[in-house]
Short mmCIF file of C-alpha atoms in Angstrom, two decimals:
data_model
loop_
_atom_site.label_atom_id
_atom_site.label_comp_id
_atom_site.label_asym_id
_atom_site.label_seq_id
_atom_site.Cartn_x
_atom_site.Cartn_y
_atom_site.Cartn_z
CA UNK A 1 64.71 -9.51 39.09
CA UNK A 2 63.33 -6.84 36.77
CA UNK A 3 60.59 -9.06 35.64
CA UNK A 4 57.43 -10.39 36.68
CA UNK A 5 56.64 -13.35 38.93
CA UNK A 6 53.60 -14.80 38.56
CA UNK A 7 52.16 -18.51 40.54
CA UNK A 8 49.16 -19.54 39.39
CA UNK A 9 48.46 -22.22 42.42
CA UNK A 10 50.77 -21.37 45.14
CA UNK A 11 51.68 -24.64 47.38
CA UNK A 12 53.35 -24.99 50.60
CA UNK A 13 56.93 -26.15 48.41
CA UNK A 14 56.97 -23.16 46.66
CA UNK A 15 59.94 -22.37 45.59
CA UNK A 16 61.45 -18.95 44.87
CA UNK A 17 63.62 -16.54 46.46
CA UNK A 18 63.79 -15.64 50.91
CA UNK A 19 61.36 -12.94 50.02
CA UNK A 20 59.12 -14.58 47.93
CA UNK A 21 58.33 -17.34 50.02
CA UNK A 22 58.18 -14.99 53.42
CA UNK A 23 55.45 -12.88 51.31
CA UNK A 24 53.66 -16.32 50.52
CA UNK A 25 54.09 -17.64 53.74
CA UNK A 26 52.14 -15.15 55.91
CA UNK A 27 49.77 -13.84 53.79
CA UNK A 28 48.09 -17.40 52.83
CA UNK A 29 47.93 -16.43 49.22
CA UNK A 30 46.12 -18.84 46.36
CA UNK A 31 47.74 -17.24 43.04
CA UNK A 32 49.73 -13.63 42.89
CA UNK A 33 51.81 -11.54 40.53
CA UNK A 34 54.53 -9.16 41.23
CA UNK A 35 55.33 -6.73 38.72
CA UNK A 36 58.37 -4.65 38.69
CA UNK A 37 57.73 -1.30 38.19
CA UNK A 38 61.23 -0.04 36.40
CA UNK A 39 62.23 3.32 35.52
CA UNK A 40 65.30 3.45 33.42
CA UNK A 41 66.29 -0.04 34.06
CA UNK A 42 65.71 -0.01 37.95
CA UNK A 43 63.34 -1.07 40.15
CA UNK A 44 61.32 1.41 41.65
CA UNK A 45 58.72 -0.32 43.21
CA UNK A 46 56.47 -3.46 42.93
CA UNK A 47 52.84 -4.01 42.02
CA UNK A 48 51.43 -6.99 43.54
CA UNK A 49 48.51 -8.90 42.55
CA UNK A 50 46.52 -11.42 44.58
CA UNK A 51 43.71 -13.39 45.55
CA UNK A 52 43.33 -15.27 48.90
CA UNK A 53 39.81 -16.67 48.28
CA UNK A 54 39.86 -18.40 44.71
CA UNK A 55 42.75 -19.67 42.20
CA UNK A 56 42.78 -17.05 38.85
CA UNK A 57 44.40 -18.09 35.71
CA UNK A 58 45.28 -15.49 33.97
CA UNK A 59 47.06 -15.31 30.17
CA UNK A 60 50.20 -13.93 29.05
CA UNK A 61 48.11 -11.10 26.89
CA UNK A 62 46.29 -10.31 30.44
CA UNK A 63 50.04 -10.07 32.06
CA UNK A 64 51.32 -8.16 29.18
CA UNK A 65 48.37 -5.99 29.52
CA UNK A 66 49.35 -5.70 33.27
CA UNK A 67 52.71 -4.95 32.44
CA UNK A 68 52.01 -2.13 30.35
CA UNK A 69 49.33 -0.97 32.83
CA UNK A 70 52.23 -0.83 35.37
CA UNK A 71 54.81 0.92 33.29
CA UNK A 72 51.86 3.92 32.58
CA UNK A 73 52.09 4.09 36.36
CA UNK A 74 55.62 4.26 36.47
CA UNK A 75 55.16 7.27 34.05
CA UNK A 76 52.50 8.96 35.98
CA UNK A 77 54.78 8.18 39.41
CA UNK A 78 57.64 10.26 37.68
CA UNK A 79 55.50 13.07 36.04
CA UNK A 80 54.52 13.66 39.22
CA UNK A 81 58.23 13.79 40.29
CA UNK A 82 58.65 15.87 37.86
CA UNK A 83 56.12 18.43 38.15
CA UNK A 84 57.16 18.79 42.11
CA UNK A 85 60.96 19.76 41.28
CA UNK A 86 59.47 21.78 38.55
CA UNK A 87 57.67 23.47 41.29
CA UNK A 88 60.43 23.69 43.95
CA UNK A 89 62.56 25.11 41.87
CA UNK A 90 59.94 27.97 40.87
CA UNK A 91 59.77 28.41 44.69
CA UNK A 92 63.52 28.65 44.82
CA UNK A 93 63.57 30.94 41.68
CA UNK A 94 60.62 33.18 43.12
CA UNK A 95 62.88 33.53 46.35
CA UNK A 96 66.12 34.70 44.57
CA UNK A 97 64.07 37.10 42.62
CA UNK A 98 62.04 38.51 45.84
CA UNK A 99 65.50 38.89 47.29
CA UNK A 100 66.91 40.54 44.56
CA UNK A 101 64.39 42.99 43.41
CA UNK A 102 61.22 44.96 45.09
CA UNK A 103 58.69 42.06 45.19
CA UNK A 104 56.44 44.61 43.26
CA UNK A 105 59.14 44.59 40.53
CA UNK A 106 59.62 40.78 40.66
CA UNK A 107 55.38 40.32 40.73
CA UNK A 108 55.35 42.54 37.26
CA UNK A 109 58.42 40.63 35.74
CA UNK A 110 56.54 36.94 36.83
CA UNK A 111 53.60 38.18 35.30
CA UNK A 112 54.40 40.14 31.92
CA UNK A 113 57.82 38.94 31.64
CA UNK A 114 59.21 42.75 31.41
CA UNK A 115 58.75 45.83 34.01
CA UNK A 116 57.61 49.17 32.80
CA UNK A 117 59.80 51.58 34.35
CA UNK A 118 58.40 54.39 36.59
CA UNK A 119 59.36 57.90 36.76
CA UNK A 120 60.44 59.16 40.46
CA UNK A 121 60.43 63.19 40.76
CA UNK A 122 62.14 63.05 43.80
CA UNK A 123 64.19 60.00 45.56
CA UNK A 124 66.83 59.01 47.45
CA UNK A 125 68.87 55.98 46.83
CA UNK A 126 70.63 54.74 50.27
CA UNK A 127 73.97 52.67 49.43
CA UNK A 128 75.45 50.85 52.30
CA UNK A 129 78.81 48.92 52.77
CA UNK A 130 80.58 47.62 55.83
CA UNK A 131 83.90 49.21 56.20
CA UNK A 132 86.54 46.75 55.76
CA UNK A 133 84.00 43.91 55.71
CA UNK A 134 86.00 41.93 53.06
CA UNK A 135 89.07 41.85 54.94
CA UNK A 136 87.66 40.18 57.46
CA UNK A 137 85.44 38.15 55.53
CA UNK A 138 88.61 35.96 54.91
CA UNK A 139 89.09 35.41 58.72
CA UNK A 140 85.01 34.05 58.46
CA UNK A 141 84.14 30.28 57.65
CA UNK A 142 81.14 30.67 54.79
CA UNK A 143 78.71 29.42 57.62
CA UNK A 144 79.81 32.52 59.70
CA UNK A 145 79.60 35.31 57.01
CA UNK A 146 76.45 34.25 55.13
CA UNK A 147 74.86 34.34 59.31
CA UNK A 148 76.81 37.92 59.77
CA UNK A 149 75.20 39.23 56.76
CA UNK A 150 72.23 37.92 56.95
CA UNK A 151 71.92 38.93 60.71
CA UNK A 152 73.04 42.83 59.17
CA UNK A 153 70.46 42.76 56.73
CA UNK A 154 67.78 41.69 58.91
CA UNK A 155 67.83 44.73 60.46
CA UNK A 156 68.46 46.93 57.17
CA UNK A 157 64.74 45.34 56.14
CA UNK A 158 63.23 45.97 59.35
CA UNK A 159 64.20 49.61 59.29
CA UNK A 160 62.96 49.53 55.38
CA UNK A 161 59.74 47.85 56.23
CA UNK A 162 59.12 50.26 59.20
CA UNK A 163 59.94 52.94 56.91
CA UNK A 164 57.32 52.25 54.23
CA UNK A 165 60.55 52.23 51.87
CA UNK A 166 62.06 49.32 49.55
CA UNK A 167 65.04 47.75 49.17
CA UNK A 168 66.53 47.56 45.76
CA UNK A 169 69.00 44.75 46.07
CA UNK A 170 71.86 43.71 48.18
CA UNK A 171 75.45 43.27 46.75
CA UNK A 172 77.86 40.88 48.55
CA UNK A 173 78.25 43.16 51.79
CA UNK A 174 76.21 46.12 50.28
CA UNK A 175 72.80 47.33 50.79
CA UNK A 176 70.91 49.36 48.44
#
């Protein structure tokens, strides 16, 4: 209903809605109020307010004050949303830049915003790619060539990680 229900002296003909009068019927209440709690014109949930030992008359400034008490949880309820996708989606932007980059690199670029490059005297740059990988790539459902890849370089970062080397980034089917 969007809006508050509140029975100051509930009796045994209450009327209201299936629901309502289940709720009433076994919990033995003396006086309650629902209140909606609405997020962009939804429901999300429902604050309930009761008493099963005395009657409480309360005012419509003391609702109204409830209301707005219940609309500052509704806030706090979606800030907390909020600040959970805000965190899965640095967890999902930390992974595609640990997968991308040498997690040193990707550490230095989370925490300064910019990597200071480094001068190699001597190195060797390995670049890998599966000989006519594409081609049959088109026989592959998506399921079966992100698993064939992945499955490939699995192994390419167990040799790197046994190897004390790093990998610089893959590229569709190649490995550098």
């Amino acid at each position: 209903r969007k809006k508050h229900l509140y029975i100051k002296r509930v009796n045994p003909d209450f009327k209201g809605t299936s629901i309502d009068k289940e709720l009433v019927r076994i919990s033995n209440l003396r006086w309650f109020l629902y209140v909606p709690l609405i997020f962009k014109d939804e429901p999300i949930g429902l604050l309930s307010f009761t008493n099963y030992e005395k009657t409480v008359n309360l005012s419509m400034d003391q609702i109204k004050s409830i209301e707005v008490f219940c609309s500052q949880v509704v806030g706090a309820i979606y800030n907390s949303y909020l600040r959970n996708r805000i965190e899965e989606e640095r967890q999902k932007a930390d992974r595609l830049l640990k997968n991308i980059l040498p997690a040193k690199v990707a550490d230095e670029l989370k925490e300064k915003g910019y990597v200071k490059p480094k001068l190699y005297r001597n190195s060797t740059i390995l670049f890998t790619d599966f000989v006519e990988f594409t081609k049959h790539a088109k026989a592959m459902s998506p399921d079966d060539l992100i698993q064939e890849l992945d499955r490939y370089f699995y192994q390419f970062d167990e040799i790197i990680s046994r190897n004390h080397l790093t990998k610089l980034k893959t590229i569709g089917d190649a490995y550098m």
